[in-house]
Structure formats: C-alpha cells, structure tokens
CSV table of C-alpha atoms in Angstrom, one decimal:
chain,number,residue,atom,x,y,z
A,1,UNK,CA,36.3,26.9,-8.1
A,2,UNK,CA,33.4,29.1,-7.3
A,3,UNK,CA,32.4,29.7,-3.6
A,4,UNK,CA,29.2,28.3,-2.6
A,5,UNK,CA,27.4,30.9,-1.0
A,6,UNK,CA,25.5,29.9,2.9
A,7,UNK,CA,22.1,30.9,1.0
A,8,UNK,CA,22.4,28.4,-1.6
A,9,UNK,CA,24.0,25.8,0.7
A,10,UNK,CA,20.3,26.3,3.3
A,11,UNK,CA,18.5,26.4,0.1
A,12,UNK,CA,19.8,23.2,-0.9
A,13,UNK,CA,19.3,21.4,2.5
A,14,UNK,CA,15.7,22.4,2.9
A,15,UNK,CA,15.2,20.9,-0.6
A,16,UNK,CA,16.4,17.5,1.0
A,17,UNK,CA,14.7,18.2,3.9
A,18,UNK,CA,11.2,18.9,1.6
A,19,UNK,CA,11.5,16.1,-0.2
A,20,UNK,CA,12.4,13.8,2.0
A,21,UNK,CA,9.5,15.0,4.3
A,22,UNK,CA,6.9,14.1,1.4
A,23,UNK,CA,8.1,11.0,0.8
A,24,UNK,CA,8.2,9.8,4.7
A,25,UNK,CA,4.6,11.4,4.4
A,26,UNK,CA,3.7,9.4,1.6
A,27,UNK,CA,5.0,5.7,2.5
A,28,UNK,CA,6.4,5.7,5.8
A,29,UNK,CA,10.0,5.5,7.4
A,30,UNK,CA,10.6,1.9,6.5
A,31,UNK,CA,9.2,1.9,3.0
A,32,UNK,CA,11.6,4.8,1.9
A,33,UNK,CA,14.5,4.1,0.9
A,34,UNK,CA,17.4,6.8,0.6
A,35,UNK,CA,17.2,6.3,-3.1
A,36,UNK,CA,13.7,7.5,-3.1
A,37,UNK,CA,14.8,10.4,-1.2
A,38,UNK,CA,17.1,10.9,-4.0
A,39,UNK,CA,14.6,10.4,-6.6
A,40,UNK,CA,12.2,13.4,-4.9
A,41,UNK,CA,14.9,15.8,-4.7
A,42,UNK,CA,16.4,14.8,-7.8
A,43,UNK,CA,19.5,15.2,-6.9
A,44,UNK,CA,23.0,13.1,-6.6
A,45,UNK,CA,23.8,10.6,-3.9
A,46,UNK,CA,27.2,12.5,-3.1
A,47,UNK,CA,24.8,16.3,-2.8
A,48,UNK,CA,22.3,14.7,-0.5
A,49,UNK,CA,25.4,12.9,1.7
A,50,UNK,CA,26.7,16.6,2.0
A,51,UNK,CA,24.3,17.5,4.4
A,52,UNK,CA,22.5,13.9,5.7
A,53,UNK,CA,24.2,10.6,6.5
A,54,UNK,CA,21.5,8.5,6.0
A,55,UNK,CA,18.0,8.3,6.5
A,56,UNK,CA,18.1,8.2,10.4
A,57,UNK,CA,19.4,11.6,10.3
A,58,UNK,CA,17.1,12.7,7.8
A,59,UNK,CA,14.3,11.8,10.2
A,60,UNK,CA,16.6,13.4,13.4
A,61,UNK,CA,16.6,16.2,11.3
A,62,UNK,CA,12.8,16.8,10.6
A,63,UNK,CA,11.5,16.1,14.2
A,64,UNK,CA,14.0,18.7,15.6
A,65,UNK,CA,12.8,21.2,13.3
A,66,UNK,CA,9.4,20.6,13.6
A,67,UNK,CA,9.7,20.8,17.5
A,68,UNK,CA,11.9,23.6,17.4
A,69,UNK,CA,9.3,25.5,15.5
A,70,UNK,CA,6.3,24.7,17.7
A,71,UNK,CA,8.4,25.9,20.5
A,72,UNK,CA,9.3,28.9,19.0
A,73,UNK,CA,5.9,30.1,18.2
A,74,UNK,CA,5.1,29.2,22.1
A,75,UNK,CA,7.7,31.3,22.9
A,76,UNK,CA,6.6,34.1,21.1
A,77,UNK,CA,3.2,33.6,22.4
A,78,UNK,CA,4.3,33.2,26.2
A,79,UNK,CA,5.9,36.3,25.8
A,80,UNK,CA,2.2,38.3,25.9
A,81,UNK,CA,1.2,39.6,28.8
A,82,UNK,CA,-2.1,38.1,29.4
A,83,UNK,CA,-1.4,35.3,26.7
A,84,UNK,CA,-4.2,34.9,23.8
A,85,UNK,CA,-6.8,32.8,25.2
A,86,UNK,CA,-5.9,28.9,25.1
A,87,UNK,CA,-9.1,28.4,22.4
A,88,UNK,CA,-7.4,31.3,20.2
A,89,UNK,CA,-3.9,30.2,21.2
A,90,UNK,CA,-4.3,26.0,20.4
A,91,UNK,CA,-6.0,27.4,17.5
A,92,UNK,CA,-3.1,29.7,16.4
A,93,UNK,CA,-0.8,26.7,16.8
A,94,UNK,CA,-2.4,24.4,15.4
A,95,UNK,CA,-2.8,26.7,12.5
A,96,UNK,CA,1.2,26.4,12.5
A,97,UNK,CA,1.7,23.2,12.9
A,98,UNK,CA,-0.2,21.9,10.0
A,99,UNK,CA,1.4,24.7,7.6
A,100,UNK,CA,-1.9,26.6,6.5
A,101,UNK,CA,-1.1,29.9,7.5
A,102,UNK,CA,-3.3,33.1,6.7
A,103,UNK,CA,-1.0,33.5,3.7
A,104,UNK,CA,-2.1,29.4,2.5
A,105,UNK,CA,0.2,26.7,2.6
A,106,UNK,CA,3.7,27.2,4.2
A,107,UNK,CA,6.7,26.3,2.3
A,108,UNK,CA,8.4,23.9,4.2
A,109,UNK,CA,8.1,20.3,5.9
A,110,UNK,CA,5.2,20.7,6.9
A,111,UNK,CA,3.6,21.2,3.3
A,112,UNK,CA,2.9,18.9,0.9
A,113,UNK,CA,0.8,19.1,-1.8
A,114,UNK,CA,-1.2,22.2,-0.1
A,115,UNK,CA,-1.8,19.5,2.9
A,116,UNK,CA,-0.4,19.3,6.3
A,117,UNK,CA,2.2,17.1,6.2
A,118,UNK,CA,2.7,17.1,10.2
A,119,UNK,CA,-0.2,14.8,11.8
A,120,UNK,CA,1.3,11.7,9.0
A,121,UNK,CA,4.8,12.3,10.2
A,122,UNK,CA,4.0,12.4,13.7
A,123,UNK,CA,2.1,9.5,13.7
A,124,UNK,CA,5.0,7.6,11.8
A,125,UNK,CA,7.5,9.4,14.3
A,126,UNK,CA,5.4,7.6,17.3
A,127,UNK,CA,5.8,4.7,15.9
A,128,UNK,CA,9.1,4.9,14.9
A,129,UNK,CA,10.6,6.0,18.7
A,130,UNK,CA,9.8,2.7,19.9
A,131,UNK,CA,12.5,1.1,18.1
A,132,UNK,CA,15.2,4.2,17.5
A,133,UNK,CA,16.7,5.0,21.2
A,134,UNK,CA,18.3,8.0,19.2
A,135,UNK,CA,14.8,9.4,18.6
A,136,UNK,CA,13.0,8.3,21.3
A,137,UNK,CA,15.7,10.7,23.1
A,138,UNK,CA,15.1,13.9,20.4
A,139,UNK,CA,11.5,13.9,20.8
A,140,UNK,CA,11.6,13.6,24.9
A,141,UNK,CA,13.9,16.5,24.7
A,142,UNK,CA,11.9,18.3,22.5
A,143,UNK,CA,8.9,17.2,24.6
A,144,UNK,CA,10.3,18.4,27.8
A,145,UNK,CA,11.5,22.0,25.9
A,146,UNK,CA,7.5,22.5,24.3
A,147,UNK,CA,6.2,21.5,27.9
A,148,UNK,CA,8.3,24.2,29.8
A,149,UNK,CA,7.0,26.7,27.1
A,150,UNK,CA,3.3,25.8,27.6
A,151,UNK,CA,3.6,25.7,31.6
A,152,UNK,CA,5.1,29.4,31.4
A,153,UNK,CA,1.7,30.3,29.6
A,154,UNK,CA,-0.7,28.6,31.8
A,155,UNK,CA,1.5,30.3,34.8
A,156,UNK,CA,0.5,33.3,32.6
A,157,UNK,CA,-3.1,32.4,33.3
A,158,UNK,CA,-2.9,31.8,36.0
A,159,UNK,CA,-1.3,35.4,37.0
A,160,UNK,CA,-3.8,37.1,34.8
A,161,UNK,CA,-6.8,35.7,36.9
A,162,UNK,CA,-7.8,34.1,33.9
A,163,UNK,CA,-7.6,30.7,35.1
A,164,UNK,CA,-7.9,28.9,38.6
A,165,UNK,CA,-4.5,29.0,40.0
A,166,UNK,CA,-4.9,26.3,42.8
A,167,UNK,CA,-3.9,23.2,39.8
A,168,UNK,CA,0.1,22.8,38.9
A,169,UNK,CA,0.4,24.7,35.6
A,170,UNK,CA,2.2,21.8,34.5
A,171,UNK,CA,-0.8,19.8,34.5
A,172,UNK,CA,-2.4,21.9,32.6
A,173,UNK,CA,0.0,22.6,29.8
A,174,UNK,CA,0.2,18.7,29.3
A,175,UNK,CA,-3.3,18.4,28.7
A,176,UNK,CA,-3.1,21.5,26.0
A,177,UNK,CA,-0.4,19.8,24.6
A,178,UNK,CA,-2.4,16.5,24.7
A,179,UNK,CA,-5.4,18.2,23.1
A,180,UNK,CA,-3.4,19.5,20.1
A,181,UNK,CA,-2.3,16.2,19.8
A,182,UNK,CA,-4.9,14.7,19.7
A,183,UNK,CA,-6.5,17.0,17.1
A,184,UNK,CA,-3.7,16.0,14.9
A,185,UNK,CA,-4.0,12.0,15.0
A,186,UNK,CA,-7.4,12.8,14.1
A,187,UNK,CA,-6.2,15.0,11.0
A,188,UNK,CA,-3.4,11.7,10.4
A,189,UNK,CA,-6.7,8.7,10.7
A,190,UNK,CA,-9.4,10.2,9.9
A,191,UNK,CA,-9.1,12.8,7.5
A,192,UNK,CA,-8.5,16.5,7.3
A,193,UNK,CA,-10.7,19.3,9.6
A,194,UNK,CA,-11.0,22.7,9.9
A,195,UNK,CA,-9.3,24.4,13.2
A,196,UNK,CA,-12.8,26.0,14.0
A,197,UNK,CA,-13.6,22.5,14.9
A,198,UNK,CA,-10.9,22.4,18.3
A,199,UNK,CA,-11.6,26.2,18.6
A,200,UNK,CA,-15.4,25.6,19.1
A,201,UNK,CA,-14.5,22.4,21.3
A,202,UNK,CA,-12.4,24.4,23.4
A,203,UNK,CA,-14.5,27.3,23.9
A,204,UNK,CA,-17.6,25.1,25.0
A,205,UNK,CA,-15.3,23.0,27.7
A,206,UNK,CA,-14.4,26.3,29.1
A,207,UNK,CA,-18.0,27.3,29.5
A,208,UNK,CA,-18.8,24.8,31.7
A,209,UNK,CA,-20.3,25.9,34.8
A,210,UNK,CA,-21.4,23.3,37.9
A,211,UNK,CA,-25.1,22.8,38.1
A,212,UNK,CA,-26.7,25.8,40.2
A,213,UNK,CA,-28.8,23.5,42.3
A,214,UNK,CA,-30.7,19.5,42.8
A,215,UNK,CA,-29.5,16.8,44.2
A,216,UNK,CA,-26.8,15.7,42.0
A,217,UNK,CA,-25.1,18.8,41.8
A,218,UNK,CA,-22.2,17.8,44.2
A,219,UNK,CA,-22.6,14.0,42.7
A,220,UNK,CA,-20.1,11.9,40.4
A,221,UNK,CA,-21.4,11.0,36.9
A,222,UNK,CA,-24.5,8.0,37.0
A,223,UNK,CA,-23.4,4.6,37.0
C-alpha cells in the first residue's frame, strides 16, 4: 500500500475543516448534522472519522485555530518596537480575522464564499459555550492566551510614551479586544462593513481632548 504523504494527510483535514466551517456558517451547530459535513466535503464517513470524532470536535477544532491565529498575528505584532498604532493595529487584525487580506479572500476557515466566515461562527460559538463545558473551557483558554498578547502591546504603549501609562495595560487590552469584538457581531447582525469604518472610529476616540475652558469642563455628562 502506498504511503500517505503528511501533505496530503493536512490537505485532507483542512478540507474537513473548510467544509465543515461553511456549513456551521450556514445553519448553525445544532442544525448540522455530521452527514452534512459529509455531504460539503464530499467525502466518506470512515475519511472524515480519520481526523474528527464527531461534530464537537469539529467545532473544538475550529475555535482553536481561529484563536490560535489571532494570537499569532498579535504575537508578531507585539514583537515591534513601538507597536503599529491600535487604529492601524485593530484594523490590521481585523483585516485577519475576517480573511480579506491585501491578496482578497484567504483560503481557509475563515472564507466562505469570498465572505468572512468568522463574525457567524463566533456568534454561534457564543452561544454554543453556554451549554458545552468542553468549549466554554477552549475559548477561556484561548481568551486568557489573546489577552496576555494584547496586554504586552499596550505595555508597549505604554513604554513608547505613546499612551498614558498610569491605567493597568490589562484594562486596556480588554477593551481593544472588546472593540474588535464588537465590530465583528456587527459584521454577524447586521451586515458586512468595510475596516475603514473601526479605523476612522478609532482614530476620532483617540483625538479626544478635554474641553480647554467653561464651567463644565471638569463636570460629568448632563443629566
């Protein structure tokens, strides 16, 4: 018998991985079955076993990739000394994230049909940890490991002089990782946007200045 070479066997899984991405995308955890897995791929019950027990580990499968890779690409990012901006760097990410690169449309899970596939899946994902203990404890994990990445940049901000220092970096990273977030659900509910839009957002919240002088310069918001 003819050895199977690694290549094709990684070829073969991110085929299952693909498919079973658009479908999720598509209907949702609980209205996909395995067999429509199987029907996407078009491919045996007995290859797609090879790789995946069953849909939970399907799912397992595509969260940890798709945290691994946002992580990664912080990494990369942390490791510049100042880091990018956080309008050019949320920007940059989010770029990643929904899989329209400079180059168009990534191949990957995080494509489908020239779409980002990433803001339906991690709205269904959400949803999903609030039954599955198994998940819930993947995505914390990958939370906590995405966090730690984002603190180190702000701490880079912070070190540059680029941004007030006297706020716990961790703070800050959580609500950059909140805003990307957020900018996603949008994409998921609402209906796709360009990344200008949370650039320009960005950029105007960082040019605010306290009022130079009046009475309510020192006061809260009008009630």
């Amino acid at each position: 018998m003819a050895r199977v070479s690694q290549e094709h066997l990684d070829a073969r899984r991110r085929q299952i991985l693909d498919g079973a991405a658009r479908c999720f995308s598509r209907n949702g955890f609980h209205a996909t079955s395995m067999q429509d897995v199987l029907k996407e791929v078009d491919l045996s019950a007995g290859a797609v076993y090879r790789y995946f027990g069953g849909k939970d580990e399907l799912i397992a499968a595509i969260v940890n990739e798709v945290l691994t890779g946002i992580r990664n690409a912080f990494e990369e990012a942390a490791r510049q000394t100042p880091p990018p901006p956080p309008d050019v760097l949320v920007g940059w990410a989010m770029d990643e994230v929904l899989g329209m690169g400079s180059g168009g449309p990534k191949k990957g899970v995080l494509t489908w049909e020239g779409e980002g596939n990433f803001p339906r899946l991690m709205v269904q994902v959400w949803t999903e940890t609030m039954r599955n203990e198994e998940l819930a404890a993947v995505m914390r994990d990958g939370f906590a490991k995405v966090r730690a990445t984002w603190t180190k940049i702000v701490e880079g901000y912070q070190e540059a002089g680029m941004m007030r220092a006297d706020i716990p970096a961790d703070h800050v990273a959580r609500t950059m990782i909140a805003t990307a977030q957020g900018f996603a659900a949008q994409q998921a509910l609402f209906g796709s946007a360009p990344v200008e839009v949370i650039q320009d957002g960005l950029r105007a919240l960082m040019s605010v200045e306290p009022p130079r002088s009046g009475p309510s310069a020192s006061a809260g918001p009008a009630r």
